[in-house]
JSON list of C-alpha atoms in Angstrom, two decimals:
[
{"chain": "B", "resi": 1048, "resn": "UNK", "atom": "CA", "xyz": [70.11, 20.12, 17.53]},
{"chain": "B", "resi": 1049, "resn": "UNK", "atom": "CA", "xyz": [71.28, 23.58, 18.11]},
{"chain": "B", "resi": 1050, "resn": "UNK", "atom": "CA", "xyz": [70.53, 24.60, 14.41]},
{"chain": "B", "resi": 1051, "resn": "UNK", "atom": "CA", "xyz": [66.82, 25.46, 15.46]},
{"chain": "B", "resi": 1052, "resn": "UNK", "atom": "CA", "xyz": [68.11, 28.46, 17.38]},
{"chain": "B", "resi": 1053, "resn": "UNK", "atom": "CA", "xyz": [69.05, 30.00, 14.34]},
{"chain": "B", "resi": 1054, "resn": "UNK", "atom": "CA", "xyz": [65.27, 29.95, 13.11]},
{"chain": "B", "resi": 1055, "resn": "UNK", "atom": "CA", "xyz": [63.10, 30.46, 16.06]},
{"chain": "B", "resi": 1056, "resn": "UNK", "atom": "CA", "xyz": [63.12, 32.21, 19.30]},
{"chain": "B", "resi": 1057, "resn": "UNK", "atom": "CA", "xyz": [64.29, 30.56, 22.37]},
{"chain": "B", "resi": 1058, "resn": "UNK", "atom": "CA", "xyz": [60.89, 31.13, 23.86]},
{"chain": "B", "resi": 1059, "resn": "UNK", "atom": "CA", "xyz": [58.99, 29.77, 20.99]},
{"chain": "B", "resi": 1060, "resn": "UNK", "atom": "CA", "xyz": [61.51, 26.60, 20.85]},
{"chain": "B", "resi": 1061, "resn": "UNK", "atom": "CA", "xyz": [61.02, 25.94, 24.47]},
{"chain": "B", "resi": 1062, "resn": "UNK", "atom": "CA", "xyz": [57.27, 26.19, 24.26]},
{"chain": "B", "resi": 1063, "resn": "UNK", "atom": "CA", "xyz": [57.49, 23.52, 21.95]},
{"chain": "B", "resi": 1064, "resn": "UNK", "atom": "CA", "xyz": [59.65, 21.36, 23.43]},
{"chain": "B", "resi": 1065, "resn": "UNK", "atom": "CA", "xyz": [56.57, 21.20, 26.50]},
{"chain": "B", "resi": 1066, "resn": "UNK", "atom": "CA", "xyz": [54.92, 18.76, 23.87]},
{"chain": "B", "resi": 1067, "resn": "UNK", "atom": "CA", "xyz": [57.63, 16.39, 24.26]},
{"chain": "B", "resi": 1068, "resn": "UNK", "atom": "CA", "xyz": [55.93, 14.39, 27.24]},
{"chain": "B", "resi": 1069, "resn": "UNK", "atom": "CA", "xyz": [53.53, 13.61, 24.46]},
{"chain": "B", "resi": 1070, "resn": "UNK", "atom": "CA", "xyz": [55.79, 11.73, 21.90]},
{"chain": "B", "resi": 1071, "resn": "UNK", "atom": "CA", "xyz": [57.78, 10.38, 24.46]},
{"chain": "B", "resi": 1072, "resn": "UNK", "atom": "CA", "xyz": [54.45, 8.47, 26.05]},
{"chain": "B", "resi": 1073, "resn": "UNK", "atom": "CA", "xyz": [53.79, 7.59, 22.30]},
{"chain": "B", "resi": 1074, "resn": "UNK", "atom": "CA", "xyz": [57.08, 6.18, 21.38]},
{"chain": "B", "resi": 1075, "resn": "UNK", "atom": "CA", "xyz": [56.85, 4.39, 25.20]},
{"chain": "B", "resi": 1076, "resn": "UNK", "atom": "CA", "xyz": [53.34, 2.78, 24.10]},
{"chain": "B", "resi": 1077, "resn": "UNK", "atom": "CA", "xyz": [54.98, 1.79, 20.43]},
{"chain": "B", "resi": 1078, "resn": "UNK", "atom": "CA", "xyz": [57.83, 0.44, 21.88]},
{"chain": "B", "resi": 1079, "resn": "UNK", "atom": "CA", "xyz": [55.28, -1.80, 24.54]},
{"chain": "B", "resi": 1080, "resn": "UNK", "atom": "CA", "xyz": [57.65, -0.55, 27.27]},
{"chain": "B", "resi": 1081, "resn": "UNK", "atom": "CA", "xyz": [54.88, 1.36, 28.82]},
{"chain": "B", "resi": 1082, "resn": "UNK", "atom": "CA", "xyz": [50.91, 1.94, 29.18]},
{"chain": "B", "resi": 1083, "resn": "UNK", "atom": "CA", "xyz": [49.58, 5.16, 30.16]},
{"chain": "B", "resi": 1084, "resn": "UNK", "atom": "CA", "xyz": [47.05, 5.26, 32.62]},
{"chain": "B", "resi": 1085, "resn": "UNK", "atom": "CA", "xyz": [43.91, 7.84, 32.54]},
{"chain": "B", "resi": 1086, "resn": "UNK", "atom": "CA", "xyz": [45.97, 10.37, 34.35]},
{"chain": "B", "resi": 1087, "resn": "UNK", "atom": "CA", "xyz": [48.66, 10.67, 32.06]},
{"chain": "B", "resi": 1088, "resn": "UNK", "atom": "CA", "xyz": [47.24, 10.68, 28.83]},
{"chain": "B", "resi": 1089, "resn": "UNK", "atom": "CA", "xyz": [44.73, 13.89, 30.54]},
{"chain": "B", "resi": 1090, "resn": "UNK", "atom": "CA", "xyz": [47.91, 15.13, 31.60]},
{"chain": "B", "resi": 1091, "resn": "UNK", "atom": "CA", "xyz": [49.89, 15.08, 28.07]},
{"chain": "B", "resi": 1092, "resn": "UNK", "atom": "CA", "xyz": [46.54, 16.41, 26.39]},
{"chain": "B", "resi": 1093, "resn": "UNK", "atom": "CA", "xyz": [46.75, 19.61, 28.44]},
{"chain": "B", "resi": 1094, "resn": "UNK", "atom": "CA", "xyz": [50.04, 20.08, 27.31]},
{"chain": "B", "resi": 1095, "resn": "UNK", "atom": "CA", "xyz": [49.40, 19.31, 23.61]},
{"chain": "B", "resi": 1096, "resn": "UNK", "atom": "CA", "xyz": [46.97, 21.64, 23.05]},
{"chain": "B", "resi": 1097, "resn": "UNK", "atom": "CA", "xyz": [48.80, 24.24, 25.48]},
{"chain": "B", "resi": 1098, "resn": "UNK", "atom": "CA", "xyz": [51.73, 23.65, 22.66]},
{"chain": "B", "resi": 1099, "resn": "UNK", "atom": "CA", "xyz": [50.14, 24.09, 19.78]},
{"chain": "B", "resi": 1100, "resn": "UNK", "atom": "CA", "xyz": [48.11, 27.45, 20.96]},
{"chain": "B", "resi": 1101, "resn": "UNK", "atom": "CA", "xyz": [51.55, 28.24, 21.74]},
{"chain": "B", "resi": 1102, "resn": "UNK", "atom": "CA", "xyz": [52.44, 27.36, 17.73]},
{"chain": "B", "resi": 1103, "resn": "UNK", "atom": "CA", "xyz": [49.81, 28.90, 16.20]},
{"chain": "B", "resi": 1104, "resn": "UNK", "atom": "CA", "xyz": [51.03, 32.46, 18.56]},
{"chain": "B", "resi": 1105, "resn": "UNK", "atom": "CA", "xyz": [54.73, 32.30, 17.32]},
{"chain": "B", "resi": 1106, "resn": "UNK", "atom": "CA", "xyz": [55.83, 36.02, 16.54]},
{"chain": "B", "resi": 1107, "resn": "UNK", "atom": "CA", "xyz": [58.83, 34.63, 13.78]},
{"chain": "B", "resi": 1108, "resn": "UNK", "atom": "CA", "xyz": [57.18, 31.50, 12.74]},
{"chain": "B", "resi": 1109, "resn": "UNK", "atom": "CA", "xyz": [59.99, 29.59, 10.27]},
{"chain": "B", "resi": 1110, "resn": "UNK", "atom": "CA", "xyz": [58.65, 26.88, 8.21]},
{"chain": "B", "resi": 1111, "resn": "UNK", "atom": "CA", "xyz": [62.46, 25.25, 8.38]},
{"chain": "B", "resi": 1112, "resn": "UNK", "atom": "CA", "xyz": [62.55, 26.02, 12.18]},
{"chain": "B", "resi": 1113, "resn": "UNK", "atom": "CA", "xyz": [59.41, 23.95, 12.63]},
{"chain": "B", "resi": 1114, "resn": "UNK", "atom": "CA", "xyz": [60.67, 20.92, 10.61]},
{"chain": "B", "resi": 1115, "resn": "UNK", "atom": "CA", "xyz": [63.75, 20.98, 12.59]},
{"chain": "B", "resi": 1116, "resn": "UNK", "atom": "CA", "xyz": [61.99, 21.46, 16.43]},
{"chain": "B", "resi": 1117, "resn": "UNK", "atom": "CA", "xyz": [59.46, 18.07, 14.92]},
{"chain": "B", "resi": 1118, "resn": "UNK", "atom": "CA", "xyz": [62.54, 16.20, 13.89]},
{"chain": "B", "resi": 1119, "resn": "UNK", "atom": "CA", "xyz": [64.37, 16.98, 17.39]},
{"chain": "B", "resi": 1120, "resn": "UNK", "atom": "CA", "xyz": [61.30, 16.06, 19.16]},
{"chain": "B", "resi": 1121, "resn": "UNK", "atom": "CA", "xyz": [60.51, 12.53, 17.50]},
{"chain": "B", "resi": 1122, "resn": "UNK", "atom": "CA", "xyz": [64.57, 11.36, 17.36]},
{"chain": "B", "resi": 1123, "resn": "UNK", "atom": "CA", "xyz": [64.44, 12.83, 21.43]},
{"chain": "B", "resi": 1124, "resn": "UNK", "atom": "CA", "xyz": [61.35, 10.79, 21.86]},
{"chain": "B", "resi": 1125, "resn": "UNK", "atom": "CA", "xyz": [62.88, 7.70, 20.07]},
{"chain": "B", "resi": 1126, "resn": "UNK", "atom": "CA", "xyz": [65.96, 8.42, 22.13]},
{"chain": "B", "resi": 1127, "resn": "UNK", "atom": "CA", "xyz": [64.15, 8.66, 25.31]},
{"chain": "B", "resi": 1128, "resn": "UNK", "atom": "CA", "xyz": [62.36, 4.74, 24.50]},
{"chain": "B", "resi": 1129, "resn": "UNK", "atom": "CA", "xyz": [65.65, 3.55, 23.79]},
{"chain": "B", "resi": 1130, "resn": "UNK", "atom": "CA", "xyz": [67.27, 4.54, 27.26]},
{"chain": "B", "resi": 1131, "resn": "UNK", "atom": "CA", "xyz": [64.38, 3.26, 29.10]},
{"chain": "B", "resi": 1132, "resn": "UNK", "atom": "CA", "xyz": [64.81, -0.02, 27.38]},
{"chain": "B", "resi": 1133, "resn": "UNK", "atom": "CA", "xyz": [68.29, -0.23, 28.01]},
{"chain": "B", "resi": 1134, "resn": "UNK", "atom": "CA", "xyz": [67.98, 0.87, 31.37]},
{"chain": "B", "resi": 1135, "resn": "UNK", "atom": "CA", "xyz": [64.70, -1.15, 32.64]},
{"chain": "B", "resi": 1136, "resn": "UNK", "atom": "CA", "xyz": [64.31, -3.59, 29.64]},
{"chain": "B", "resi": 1137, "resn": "UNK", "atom": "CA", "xyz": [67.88, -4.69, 30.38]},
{"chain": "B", "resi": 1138, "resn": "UNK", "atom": "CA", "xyz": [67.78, -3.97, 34.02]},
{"chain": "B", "resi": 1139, "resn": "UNK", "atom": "CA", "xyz": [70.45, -1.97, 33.56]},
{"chain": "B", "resi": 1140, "resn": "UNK", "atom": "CA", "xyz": [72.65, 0.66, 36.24]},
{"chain": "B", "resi": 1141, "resn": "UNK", "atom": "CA", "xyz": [72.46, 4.62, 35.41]},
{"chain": "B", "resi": 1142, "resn": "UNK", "atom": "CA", "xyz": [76.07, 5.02, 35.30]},
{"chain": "B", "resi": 1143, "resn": "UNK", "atom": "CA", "xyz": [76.71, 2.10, 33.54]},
{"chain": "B", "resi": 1144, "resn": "UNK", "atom": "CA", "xyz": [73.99, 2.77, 30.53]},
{"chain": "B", "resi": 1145, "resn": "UNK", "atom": "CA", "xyz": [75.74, 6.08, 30.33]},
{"chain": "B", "resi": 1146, "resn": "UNK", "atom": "CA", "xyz": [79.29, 4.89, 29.71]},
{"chain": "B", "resi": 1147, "resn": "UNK", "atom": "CA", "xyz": [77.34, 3.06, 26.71]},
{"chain": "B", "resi": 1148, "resn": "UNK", "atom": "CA", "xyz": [75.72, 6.42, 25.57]},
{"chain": "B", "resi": 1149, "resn": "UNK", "atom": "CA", "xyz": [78.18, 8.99, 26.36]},
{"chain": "B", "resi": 1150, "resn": "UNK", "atom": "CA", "xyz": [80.64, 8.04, 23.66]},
{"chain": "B", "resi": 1151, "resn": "UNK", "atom": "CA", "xyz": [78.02, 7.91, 20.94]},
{"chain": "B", "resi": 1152, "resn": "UNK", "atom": "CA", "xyz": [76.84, 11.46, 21.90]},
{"chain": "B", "resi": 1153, "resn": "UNK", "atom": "CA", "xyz": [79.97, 12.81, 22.23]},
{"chain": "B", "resi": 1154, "resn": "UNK", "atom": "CA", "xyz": [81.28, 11.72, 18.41]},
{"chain": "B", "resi": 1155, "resn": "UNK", "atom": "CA", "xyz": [77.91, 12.61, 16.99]},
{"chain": "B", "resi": 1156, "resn": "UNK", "atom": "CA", "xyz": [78.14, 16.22, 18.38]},
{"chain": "B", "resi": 1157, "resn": "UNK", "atom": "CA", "xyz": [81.93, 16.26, 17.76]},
{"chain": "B", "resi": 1158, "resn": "UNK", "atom": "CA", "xyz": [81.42, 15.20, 14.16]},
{"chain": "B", "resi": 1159, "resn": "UNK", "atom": "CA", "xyz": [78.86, 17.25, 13.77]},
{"chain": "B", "resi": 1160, "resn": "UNK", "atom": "CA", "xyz": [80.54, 20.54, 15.38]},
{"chain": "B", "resi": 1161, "resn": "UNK", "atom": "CA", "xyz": [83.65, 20.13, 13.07]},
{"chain": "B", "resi": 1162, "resn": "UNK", "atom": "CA", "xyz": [81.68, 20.15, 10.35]},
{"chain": "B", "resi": 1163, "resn": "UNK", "atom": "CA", "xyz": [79.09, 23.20, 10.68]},
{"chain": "B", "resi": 1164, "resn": "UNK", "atom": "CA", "xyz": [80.50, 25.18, 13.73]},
{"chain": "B", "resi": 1165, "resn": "UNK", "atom": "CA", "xyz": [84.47, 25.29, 14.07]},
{"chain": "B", "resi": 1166, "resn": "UNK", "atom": "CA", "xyz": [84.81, 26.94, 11.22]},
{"chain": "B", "resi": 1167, "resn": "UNK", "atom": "CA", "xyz": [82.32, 29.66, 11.86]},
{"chain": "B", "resi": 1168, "resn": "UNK", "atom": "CA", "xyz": [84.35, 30.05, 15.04]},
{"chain": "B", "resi": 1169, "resn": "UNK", "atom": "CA", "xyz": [87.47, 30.29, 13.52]},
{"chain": "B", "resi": 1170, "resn": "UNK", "atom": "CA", "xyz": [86.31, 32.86, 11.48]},
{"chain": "B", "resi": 1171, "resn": "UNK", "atom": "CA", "xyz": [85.08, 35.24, 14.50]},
{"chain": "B", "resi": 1172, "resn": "UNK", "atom": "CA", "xyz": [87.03, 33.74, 16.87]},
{"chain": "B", "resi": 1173, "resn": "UNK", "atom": "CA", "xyz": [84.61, 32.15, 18.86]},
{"chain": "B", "resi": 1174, "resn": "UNK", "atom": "CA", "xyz": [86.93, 29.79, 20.57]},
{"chain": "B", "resi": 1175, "resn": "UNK", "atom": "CA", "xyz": [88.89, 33.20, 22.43]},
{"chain": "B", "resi": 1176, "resn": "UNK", "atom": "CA", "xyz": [85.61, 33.76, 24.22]},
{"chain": "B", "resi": 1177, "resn": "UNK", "atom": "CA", "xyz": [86.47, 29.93, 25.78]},
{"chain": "B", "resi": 1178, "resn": "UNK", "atom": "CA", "xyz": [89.76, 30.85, 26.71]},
{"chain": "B", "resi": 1179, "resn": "UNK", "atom": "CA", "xyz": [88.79, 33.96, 28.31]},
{"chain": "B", "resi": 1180, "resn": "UNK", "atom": "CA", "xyz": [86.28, 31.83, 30.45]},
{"chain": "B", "resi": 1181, "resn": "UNK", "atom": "CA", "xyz": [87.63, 28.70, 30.95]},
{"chain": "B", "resi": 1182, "resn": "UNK", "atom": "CA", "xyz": [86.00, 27.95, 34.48]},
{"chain": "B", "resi": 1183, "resn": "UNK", "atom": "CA", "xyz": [82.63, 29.06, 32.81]},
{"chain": "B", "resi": 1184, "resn": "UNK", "atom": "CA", "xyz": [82.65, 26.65, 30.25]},
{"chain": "B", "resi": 1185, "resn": "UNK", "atom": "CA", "xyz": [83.59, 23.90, 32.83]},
{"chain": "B", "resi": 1186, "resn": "UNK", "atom": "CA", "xyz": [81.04, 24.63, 34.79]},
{"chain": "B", "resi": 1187, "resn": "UNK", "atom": "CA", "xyz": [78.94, 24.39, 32.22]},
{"chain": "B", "resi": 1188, "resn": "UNK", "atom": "CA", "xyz": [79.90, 21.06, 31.11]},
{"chain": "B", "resi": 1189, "resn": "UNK", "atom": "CA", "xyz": [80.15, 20.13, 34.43]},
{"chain": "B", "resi": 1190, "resn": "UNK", "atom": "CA", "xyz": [76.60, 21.08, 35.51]},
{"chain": "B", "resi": 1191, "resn": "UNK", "atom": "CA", "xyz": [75.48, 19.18, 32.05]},
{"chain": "B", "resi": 1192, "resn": "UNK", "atom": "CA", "xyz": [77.10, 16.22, 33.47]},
{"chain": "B", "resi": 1193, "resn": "UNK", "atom": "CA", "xyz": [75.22, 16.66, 36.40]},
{"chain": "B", "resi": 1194, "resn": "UNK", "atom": "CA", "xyz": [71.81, 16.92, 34.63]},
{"chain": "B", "resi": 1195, "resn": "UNK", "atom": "CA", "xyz": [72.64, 13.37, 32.20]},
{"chain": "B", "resi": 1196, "resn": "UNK", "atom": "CA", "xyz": [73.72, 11.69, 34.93]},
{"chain": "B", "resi": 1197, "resn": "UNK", "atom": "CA", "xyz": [70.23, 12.45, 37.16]},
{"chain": "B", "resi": 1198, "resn": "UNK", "atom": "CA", "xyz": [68.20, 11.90, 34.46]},
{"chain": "B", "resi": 1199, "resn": "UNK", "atom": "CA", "xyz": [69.57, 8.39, 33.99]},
{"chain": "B", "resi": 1200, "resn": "UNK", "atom": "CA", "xyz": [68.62, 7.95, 37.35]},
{"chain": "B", "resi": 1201, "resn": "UNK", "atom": "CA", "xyz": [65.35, 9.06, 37.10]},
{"chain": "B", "resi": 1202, "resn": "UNK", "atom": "CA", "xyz": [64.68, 6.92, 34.20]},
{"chain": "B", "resi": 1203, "resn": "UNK", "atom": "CA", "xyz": [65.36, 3.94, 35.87]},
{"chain": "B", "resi": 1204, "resn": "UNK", "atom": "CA", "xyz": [63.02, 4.79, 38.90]},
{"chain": "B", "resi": 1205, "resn": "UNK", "atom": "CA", "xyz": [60.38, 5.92, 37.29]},
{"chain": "B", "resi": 1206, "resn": "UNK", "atom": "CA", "xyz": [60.11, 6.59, 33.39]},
{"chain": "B", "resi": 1207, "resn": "UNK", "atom": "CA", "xyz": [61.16, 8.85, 30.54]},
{"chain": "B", "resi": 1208, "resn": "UNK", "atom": "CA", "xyz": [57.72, 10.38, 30.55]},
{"chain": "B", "resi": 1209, "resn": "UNK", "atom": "CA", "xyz": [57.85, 11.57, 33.97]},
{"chain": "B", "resi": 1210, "resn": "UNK", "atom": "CA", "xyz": [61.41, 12.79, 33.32]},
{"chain": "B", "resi": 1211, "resn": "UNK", "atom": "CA", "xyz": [60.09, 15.38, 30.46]},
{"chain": "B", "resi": 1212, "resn": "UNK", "atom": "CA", "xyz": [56.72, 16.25, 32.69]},
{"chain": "B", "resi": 1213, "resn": "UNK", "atom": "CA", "xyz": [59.92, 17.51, 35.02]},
{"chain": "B", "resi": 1214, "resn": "UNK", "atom": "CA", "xyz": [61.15, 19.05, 32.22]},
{"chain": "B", "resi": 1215, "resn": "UNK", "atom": "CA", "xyz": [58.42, 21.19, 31.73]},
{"chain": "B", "resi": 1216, "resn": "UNK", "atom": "CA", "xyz": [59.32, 22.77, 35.24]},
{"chain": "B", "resi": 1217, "resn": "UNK", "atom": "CA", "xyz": [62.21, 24.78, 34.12]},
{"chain": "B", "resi": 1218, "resn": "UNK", "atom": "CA", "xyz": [60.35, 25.90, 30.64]},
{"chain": "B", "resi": 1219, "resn": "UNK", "atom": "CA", "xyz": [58.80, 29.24, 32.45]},
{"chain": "B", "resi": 1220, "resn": "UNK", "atom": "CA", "xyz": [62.21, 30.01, 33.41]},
{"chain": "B", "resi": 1221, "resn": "UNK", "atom": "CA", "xyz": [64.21, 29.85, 30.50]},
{"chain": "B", "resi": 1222, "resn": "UNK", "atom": "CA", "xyz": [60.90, 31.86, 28.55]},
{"chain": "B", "resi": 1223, "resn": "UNK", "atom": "CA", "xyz": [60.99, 34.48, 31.10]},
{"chain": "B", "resi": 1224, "resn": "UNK", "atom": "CA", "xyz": [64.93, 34.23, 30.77]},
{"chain": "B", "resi": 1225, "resn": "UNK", "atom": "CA", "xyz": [64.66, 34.98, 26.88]},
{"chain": "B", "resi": 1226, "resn": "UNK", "atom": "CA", "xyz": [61.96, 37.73, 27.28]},
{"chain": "B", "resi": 1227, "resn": "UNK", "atom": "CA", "xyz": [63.86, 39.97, 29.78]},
{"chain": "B", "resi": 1228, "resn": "UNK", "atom": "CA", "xyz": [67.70, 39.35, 28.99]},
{"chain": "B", "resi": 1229, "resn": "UNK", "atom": "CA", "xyz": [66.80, 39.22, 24.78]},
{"chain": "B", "resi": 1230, "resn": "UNK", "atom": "CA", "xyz": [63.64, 41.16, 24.57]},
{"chain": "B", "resi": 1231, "resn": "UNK", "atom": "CA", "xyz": [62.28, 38.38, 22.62]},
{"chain": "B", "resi": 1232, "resn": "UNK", "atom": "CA", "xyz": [58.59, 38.80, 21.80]},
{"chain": "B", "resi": 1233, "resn": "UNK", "atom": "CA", "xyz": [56.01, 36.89, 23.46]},
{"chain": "B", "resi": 1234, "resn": "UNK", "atom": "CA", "xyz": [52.54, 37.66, 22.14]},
{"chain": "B", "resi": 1235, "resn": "UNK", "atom": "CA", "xyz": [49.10, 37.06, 24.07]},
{"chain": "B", "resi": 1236, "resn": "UNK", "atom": "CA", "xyz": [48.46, 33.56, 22.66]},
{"chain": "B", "resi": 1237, "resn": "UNK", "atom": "CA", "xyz": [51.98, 32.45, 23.36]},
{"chain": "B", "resi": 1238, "resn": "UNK", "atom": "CA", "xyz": [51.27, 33.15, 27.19]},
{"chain": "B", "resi": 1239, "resn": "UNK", "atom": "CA", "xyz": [47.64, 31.60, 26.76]},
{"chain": "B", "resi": 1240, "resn": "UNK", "atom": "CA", "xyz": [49.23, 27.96, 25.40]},
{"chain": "B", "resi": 1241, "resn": "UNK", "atom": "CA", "xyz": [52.37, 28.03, 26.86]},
{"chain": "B", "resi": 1242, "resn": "UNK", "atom": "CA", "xyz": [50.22, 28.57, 30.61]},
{"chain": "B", "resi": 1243, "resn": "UNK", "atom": "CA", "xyz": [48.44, 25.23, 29.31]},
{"chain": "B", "resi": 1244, "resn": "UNK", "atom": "CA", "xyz": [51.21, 23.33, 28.39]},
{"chain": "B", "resi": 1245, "resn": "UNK", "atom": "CA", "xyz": [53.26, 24.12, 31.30]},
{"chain": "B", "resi": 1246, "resn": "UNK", "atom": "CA", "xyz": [50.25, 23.29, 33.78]},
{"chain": "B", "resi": 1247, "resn": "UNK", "atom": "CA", "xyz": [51.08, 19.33, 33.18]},
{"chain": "B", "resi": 1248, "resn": "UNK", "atom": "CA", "xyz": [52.66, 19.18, 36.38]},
{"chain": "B", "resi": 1249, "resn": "UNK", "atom": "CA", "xyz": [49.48, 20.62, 38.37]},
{"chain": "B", "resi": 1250, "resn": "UNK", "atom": "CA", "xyz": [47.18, 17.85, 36.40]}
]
């Protein structure tokens, strides 16, 4: 749900996305595919209220942005049940629970990119940027691949949860990534929560 981008700041979006261990344990217990021990939920907690000091410190705070990062999260969470069920429920193989999802993604976002993107990038000629750098873009899908494919695997050894505490791992970078190559603003109480949510990992 790329639309978000337009309304908040990358740092502020992945800040938020640190709470998603929390509706993805939720949507596990819901769905009776898994019971979080003591550890966990302490674990989660940390990062809830890490996320919303986080919230609460946004410099560009969007009232549409925010519906739009809570609707990602919950269908991500839902998502994220869904998998695991197909994948442990059903006792199913990585690779071949993604030959089952992989279609469905693709013609959603395909859909979905015909209808609100291409023509924006007809219009400025997005698309020459793509033929400039083909072996870029290739990469990029390739490496995206890559990162489906492992958590799949993941998944099935252990459990969506732990895949988004993982997650949380490469938040820091992709903040600090914002701050110094877009000079987005991160304010005091930003750092504060986004220190508490990202400190799941260490709990």
């Amino acid at each position: 749900m790329a639309t978000k981008y337009f309304y908040l700041t990358i740092a502020f979006i992945e800040m938020s996305r640190a709470s998603v261990p929390i509706t993805t344990m939720i949507a596990l217990w819901v769905a009776r595919l898994e019971i979080p021990t003591t550890g966990i939920i302490r674990a989660v907690s940390v990062t809830g209220i890490g996320s919303a000091i986080a919230a609460f410190g946004e410099v560009h705070l969007s009232s549409i942005g925010a519906f739009i990062v809570i609707a990602n999260l919950t269908m991500e969470s839902v998502r994220l049940a869904m998998t695991q069920y197909m994948l442990t429920g059903l006792d199913m193989h990585p690779l071949h629970g993604l030959k089952y999802i992989a279609p469905a993604a693709s013609l959603t976002l395909g859909i979905g990119a015909i209808l609100t993107e291409l023509p924006i990038m007809l219009s400025n000629g997005s698309l020459e940027t793509v033929q400039r750098y083909p072996i870029l873009f290739l990469l990029a899908a390739s490496l995206g691949l890559a990162v489906n494919i492992l958590g799949m695997v993941i998944m099935k050894l252990s459990s969506a949860t732990t895949l988004k505490v993982l997650s949380a791992v490469r938040g820091p970078i992709v903040v600090l990534s914002g701050v110094l190559l877009f000079a987005e603003g991160v304010t005091a109480t930003e750092f504060v929560g986004y220190s508490m949510a990202s400190s799941i990992r260490n709990v």
